[in-house]
Short mmCIF file of C-alpha atoms and ligand atoms in Angstrom, two decimals:
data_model
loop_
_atom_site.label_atom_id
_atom_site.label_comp_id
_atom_site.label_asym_id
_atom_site.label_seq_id
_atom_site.Cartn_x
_atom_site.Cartn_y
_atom_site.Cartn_z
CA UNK H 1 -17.99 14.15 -14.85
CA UNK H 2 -15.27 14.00 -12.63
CA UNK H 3 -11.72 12.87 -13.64
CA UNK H 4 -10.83 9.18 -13.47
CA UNK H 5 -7.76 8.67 -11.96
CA UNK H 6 -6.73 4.97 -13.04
CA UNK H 7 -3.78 3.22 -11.23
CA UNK H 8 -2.75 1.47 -14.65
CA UNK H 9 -0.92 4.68 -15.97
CA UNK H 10 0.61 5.49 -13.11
CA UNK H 11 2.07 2.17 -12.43
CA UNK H 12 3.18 1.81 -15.95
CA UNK H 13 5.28 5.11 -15.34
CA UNK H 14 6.28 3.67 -12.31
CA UNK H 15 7.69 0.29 -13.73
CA UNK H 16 9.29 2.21 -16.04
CA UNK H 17 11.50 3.81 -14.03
CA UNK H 18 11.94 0.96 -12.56
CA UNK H 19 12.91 -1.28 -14.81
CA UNK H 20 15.70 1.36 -15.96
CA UNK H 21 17.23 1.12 -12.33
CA UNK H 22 16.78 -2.40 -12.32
CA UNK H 23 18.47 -2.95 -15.68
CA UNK H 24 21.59 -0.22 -14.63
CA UNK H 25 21.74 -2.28 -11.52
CA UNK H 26 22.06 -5.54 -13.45
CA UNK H 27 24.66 -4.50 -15.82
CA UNK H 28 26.57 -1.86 -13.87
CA UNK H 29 26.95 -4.13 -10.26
CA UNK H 30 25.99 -7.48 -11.36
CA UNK H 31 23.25 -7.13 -8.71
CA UNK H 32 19.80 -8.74 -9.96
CA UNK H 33 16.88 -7.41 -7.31
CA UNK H 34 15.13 -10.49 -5.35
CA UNK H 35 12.24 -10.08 -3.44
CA UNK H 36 11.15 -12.95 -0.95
CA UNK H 37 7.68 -12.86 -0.25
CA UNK H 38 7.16 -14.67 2.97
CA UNK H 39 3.22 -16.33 2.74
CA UNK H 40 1.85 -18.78 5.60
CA UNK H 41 -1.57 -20.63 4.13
CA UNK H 42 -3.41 -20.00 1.55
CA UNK H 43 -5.66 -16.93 2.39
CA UNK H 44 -7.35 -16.54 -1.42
CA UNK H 45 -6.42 -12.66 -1.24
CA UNK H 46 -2.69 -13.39 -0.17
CA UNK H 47 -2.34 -16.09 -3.36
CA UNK H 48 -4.45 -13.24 -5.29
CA UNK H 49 -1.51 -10.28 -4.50
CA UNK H 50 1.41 -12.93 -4.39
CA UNK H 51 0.58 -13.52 -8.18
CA UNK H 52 -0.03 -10.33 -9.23
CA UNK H 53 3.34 -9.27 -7.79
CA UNK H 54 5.36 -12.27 -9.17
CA UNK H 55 3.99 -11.01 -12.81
CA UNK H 56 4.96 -7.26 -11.94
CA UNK H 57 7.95 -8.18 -10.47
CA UNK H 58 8.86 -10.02 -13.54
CA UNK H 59 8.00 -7.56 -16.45
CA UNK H 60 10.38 -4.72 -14.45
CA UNK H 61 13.24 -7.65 -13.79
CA UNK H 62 12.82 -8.42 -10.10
CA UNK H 63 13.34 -11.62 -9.54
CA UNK H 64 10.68 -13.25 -6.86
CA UNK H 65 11.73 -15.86 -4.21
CA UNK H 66 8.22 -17.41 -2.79
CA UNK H 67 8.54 -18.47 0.98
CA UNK H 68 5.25 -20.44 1.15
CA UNK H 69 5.05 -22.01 4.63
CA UNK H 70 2.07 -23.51 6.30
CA UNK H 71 -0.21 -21.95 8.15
CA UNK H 72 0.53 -23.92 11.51
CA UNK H 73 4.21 -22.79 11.16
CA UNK H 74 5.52 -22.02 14.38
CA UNK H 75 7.08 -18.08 15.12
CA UNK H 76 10.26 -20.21 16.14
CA UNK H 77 10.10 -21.56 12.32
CA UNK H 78 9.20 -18.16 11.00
CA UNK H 79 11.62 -16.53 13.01
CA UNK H 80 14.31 -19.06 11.57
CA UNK H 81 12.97 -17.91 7.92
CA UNK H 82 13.48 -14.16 7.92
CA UNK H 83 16.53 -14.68 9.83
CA UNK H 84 17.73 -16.42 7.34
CA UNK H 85 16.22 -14.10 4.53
CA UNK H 86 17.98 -11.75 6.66
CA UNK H 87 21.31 -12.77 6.40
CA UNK H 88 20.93 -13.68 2.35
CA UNK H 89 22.71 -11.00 0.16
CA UNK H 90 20.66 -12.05 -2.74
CA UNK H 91 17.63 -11.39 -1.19
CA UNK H 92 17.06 -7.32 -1.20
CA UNK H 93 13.39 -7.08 -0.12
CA UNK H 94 10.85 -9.07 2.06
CA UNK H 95 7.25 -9.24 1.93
CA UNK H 96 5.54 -11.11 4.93
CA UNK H 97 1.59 -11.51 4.70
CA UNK H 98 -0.34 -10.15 7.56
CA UNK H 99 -2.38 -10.90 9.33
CA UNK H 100 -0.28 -13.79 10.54
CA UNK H 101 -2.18 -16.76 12.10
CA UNK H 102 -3.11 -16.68 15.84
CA UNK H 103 -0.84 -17.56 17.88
CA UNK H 104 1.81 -15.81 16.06
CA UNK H 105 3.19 -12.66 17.53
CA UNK H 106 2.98 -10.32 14.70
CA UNK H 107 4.96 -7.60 16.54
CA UNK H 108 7.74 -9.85 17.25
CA UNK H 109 7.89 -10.94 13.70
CA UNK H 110 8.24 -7.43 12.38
CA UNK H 111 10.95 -6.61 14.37
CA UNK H 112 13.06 -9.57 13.58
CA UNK H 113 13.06 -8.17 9.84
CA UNK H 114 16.18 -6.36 8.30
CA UNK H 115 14.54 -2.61 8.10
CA UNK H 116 16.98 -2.36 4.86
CA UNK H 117 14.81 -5.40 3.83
CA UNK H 118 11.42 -4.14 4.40
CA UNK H 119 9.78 -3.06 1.38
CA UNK H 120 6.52 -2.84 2.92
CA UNK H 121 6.94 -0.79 6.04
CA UNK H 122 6.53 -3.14 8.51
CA UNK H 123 9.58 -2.06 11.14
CA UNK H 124 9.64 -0.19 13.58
CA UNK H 125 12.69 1.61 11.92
CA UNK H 126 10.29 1.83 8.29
CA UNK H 127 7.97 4.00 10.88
CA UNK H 128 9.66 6.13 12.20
CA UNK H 129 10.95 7.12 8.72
CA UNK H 130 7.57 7.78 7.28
CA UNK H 131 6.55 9.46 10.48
CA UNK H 132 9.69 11.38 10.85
CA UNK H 133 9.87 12.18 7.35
CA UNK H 134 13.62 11.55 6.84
CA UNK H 135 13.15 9.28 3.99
CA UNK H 136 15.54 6.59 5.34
CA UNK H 137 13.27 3.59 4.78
CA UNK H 138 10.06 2.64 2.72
CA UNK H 139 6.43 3.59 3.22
CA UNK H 140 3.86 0.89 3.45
CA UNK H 141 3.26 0.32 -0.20
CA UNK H 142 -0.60 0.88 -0.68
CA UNK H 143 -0.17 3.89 1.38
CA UNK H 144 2.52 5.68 -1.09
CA UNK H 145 0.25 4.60 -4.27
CA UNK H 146 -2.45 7.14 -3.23
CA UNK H 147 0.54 9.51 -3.49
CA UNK H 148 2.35 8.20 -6.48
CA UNK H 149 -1.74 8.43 -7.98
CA UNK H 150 -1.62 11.88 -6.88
CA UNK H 151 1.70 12.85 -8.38
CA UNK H 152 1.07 10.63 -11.54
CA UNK H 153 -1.95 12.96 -12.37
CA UNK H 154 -0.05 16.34 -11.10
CA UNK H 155 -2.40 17.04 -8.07
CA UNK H 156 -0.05 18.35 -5.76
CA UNK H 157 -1.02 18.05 -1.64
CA UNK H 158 0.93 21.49 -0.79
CA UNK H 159 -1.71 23.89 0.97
CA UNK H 160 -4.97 21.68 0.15
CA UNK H 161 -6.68 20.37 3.07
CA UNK H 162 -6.88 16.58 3.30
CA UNK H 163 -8.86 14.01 4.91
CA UNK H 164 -7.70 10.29 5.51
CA UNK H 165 -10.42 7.99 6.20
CA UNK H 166 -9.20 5.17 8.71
CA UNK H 167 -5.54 4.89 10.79
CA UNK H 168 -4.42 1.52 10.40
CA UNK H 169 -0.99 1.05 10.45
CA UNK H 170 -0.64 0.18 7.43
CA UNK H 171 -2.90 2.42 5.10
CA UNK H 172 -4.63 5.54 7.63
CA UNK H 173 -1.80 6.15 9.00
CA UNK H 174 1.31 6.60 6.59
CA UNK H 175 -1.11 8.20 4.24
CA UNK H 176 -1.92 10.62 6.32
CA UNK H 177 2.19 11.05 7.40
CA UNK H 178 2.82 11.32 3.17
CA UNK H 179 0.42 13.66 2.97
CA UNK H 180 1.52 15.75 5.82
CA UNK H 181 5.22 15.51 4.20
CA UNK H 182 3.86 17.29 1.06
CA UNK H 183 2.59 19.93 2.65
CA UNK H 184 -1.65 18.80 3.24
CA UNK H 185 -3.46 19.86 6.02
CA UNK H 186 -4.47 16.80 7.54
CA UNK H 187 -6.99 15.62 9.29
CA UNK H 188 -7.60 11.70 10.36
CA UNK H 189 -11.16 10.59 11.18
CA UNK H 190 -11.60 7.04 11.93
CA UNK H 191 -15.05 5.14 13.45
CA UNK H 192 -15.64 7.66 16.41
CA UNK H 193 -15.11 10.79 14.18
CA UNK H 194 -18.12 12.56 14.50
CA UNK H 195 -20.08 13.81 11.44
CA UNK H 196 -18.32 12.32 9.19
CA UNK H 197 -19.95 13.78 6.22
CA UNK H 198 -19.25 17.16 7.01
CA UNK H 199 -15.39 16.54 7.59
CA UNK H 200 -14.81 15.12 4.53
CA UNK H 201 -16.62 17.68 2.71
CA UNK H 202 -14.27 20.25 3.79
CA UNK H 203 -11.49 18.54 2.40
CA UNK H 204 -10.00 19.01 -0.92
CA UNK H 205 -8.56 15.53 -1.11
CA UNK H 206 -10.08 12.49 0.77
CA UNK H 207 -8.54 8.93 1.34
CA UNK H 208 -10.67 6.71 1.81
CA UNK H 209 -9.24 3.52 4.05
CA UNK H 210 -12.07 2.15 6.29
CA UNK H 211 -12.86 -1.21 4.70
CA UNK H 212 -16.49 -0.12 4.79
CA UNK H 213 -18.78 -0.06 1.61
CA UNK H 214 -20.50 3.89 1.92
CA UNK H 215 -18.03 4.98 4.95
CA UNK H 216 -19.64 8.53 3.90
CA UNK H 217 -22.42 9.66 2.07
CA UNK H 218 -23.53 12.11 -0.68
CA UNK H 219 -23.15 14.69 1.38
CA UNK H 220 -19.58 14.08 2.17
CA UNK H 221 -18.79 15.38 -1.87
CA UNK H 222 -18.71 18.67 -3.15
CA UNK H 223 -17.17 19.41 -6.66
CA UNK H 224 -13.51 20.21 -6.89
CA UNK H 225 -12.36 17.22 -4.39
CA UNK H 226 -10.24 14.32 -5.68
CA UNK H 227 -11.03 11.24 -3.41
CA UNK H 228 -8.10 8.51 -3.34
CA UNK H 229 -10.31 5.24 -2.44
CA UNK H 230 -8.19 2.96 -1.26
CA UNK H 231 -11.21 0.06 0.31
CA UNK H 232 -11.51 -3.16 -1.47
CA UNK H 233 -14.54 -4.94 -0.47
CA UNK H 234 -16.65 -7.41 -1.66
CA UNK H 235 -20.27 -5.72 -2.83
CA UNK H 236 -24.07 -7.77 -2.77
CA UNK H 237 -23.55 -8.52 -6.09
CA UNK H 238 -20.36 -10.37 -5.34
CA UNK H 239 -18.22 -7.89 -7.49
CA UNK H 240 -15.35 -5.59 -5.72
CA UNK H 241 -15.68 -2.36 -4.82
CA UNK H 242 -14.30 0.47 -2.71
CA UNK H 243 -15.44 2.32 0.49
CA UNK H 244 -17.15 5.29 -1.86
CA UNK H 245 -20.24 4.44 -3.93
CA UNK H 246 -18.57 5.72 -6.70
CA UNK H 247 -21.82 6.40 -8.32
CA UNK H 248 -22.95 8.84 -5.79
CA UNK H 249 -19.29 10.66 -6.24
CA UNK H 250 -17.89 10.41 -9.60
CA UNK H 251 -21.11 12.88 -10.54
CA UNK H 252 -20.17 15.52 -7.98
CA UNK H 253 -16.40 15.49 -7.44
CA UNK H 254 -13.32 16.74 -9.53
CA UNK H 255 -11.48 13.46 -9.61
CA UNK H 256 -11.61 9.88 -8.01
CA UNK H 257 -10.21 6.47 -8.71
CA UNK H 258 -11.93 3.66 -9.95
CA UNK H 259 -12.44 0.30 -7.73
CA UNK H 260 -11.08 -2.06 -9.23
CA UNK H 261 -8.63 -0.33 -11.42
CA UNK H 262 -7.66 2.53 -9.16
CA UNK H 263 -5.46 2.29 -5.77
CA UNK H 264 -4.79 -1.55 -6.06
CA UNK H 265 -2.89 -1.38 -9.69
CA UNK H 266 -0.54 0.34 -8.11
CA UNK H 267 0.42 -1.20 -5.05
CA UNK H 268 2.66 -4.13 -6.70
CA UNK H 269 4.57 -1.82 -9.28
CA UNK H 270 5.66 0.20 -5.96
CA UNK H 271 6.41 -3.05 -3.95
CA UNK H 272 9.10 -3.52 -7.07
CA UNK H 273 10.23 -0.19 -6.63
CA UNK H 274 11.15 -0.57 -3.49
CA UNK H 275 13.05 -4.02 -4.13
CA UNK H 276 15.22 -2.36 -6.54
CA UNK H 277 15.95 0.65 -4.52
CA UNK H 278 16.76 -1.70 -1.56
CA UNK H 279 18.76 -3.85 -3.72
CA UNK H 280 20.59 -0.27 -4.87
CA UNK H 281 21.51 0.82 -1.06
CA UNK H 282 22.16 -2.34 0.26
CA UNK H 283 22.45 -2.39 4.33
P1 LIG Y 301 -8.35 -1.74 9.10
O1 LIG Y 301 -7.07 -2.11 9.75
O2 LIG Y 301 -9.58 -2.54 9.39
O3 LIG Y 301 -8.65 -0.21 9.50
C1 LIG Y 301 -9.85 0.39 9.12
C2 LIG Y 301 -9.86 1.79 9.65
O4 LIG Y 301 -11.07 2.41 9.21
C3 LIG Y 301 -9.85 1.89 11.17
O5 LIG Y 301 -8.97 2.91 11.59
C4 LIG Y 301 -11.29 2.24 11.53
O6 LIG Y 301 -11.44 3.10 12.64
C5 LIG Y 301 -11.74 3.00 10.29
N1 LIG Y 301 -13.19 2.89 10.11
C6 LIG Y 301 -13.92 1.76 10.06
N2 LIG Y 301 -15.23 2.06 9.92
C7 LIG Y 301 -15.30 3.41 9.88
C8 LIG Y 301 -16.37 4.34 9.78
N3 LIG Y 301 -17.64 3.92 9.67
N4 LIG Y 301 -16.08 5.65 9.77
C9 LIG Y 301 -14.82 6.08 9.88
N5 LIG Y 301 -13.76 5.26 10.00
C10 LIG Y 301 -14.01 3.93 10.00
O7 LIG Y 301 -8.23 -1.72 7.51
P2 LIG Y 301 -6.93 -1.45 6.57
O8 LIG Y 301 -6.03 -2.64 6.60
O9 LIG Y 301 -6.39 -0.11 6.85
O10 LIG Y 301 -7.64 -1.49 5.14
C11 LIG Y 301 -8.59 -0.52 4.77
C12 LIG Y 301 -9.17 -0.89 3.42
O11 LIG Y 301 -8.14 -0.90 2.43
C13 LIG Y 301 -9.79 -2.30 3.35
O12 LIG Y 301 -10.95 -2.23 2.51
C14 LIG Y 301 -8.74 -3.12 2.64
O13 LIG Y 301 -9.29 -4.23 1.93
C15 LIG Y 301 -8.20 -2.10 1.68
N6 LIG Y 301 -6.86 -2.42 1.16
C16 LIG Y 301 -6.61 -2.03 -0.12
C17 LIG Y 301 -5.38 -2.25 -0.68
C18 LIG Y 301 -5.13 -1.80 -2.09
O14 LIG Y 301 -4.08 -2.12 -2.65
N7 LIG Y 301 -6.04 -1.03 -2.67
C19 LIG Y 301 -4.37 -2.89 0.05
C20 LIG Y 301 -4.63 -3.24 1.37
C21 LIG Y 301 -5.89 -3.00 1.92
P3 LIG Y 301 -11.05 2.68 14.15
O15 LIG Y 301 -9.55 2.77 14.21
O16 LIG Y 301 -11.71 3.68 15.00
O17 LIG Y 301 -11.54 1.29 14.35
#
């Protein structure tokens, strides 16, 4: 039976620490963390996150500022609104839902963010930290969780070889950079990676970021291997799961986390980490 490697743990370490910070901050600078979170319609996984971050937020003693706009805002008004978020000292970290509506041009939007404000990686500047490995701004947040999972549970990346499953922007990718910046061998496989099954086997930890229920199969595990699944999809029976059919690993491999329960309890206690160490350095 392999190890299960649940996110609530972890992020209750996590908030924790964070909470200390926050409180210090509070009573040694007067400064009381804000996050903004920036939301345009009512997608039912964006209302889903933005609630589950407003209670996390408040339990470590960020305070949240929603920014709910339509969705047939135009990027003039949006523009307006981070500029604006921008340019408010009380505000210490922005969140902006993606994907934006059509019409919207997401790349433009990113770059008209504060980098000192962007707790989620979004920036150009955020990038270039993770990919430079300088530390100077914050990691997309689901990406660090399967690191702060890893490190909560004392498996440490230095010499293992690891495989990340997917290279978005905003999960494949940074993981892969994190993981490289603790000392993994890494290798990225996305939809044309061929074999996929036998590159993943020969890693000792796998990510697994595709957004596709059974991205590999069976033959992909092999005891000893802890796989980080990150996917959160919608199975036939209408209940969530991840991109691993966790009963086909958990049986073989030496640790994996849960979907639901794993990855995604995570995400929102870093998101508050990061708005309290942004409201700590302030630009
Ligand atoms: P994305 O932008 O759609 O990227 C998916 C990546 O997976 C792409 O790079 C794609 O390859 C690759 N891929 C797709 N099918 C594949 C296959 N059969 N074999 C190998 N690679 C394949 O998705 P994302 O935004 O990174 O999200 C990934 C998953 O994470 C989704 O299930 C999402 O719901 C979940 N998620 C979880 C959390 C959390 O907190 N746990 C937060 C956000 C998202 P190509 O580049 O070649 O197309």
């Amino acid at each position: 039976m392999a190890t299960l490697l649940k996110g609530a743990p972890c992020a209750a370490a996590l908030d924790s620490r964070t909470a200390a910070l926050a409180a210090r901050l509070a009573e040694e600078k007067g400064i009381k963390p804000q996050l903004a979170i920036v939301r345009l319609g009512q997608r039912p996984d964006d209302v889903w996150y933005e609630r589950a971050a407003q209670k996390r937020c408040a339990a470590v003693g960020v305070l949240v500022r929603p920014v709910t706009l339509p969705e047939e805002t135009s990027q003039q008004e949006l523009l307006a609104q981070i500029h604006a978020l921008n340019a408010d000292e009380s505000v210490h970290g922005v969140l902006i839902f993606m994907p934006l509506p059509r019409g919207i041009d997401t790349a433009a939007v990113c770059s008209a963010l504060d980098p000192a404000k962007d707790v989620d990686g979004i920036t150009a500047g955020s990038r270039a930290a993770v990919f430079s490995g300088s530390g100077a701004g914050f990691a997309p947040c689901t990406a660090e969780a399967c690191l702060r999972i890893l490190e909560h549970y004392g498996i440490d990346p230095a010499g293992k070889r690891a495989a990340v499953i997917g290279r978005s922007l905003v999960i494949g990718k940074p993981a892969a950079m994190l993981l490289l910046a603790k000392n993994a061998t890494v290798t990225m496989c996305h939809s044309r990676t061929p074999d996929l099954d036998s590159v993943v086997r020969q890693a000792d930890i796998v990510v697994a970021a595709a957004g596709k229920i059974g991205v590999v199969g069976k033959d992909a595990f092999r005891s000893g291997q802890t796989v980080i699944d990150v996917g959160m999809n919608c199975g036939d029976d209408g209940k969530m799961c991840g991109d691993v059919v966790f009963s086909d690993a958990e049986p073989i491999v030496g640790a994996i986390t849960p979907v639901p329960g794993g990855v995604g309890a995570v995400t929102t206690s870093v998101l508050a980490a990061h708005t309290v160490a942004a409201a700590g350095n302030p630009a």
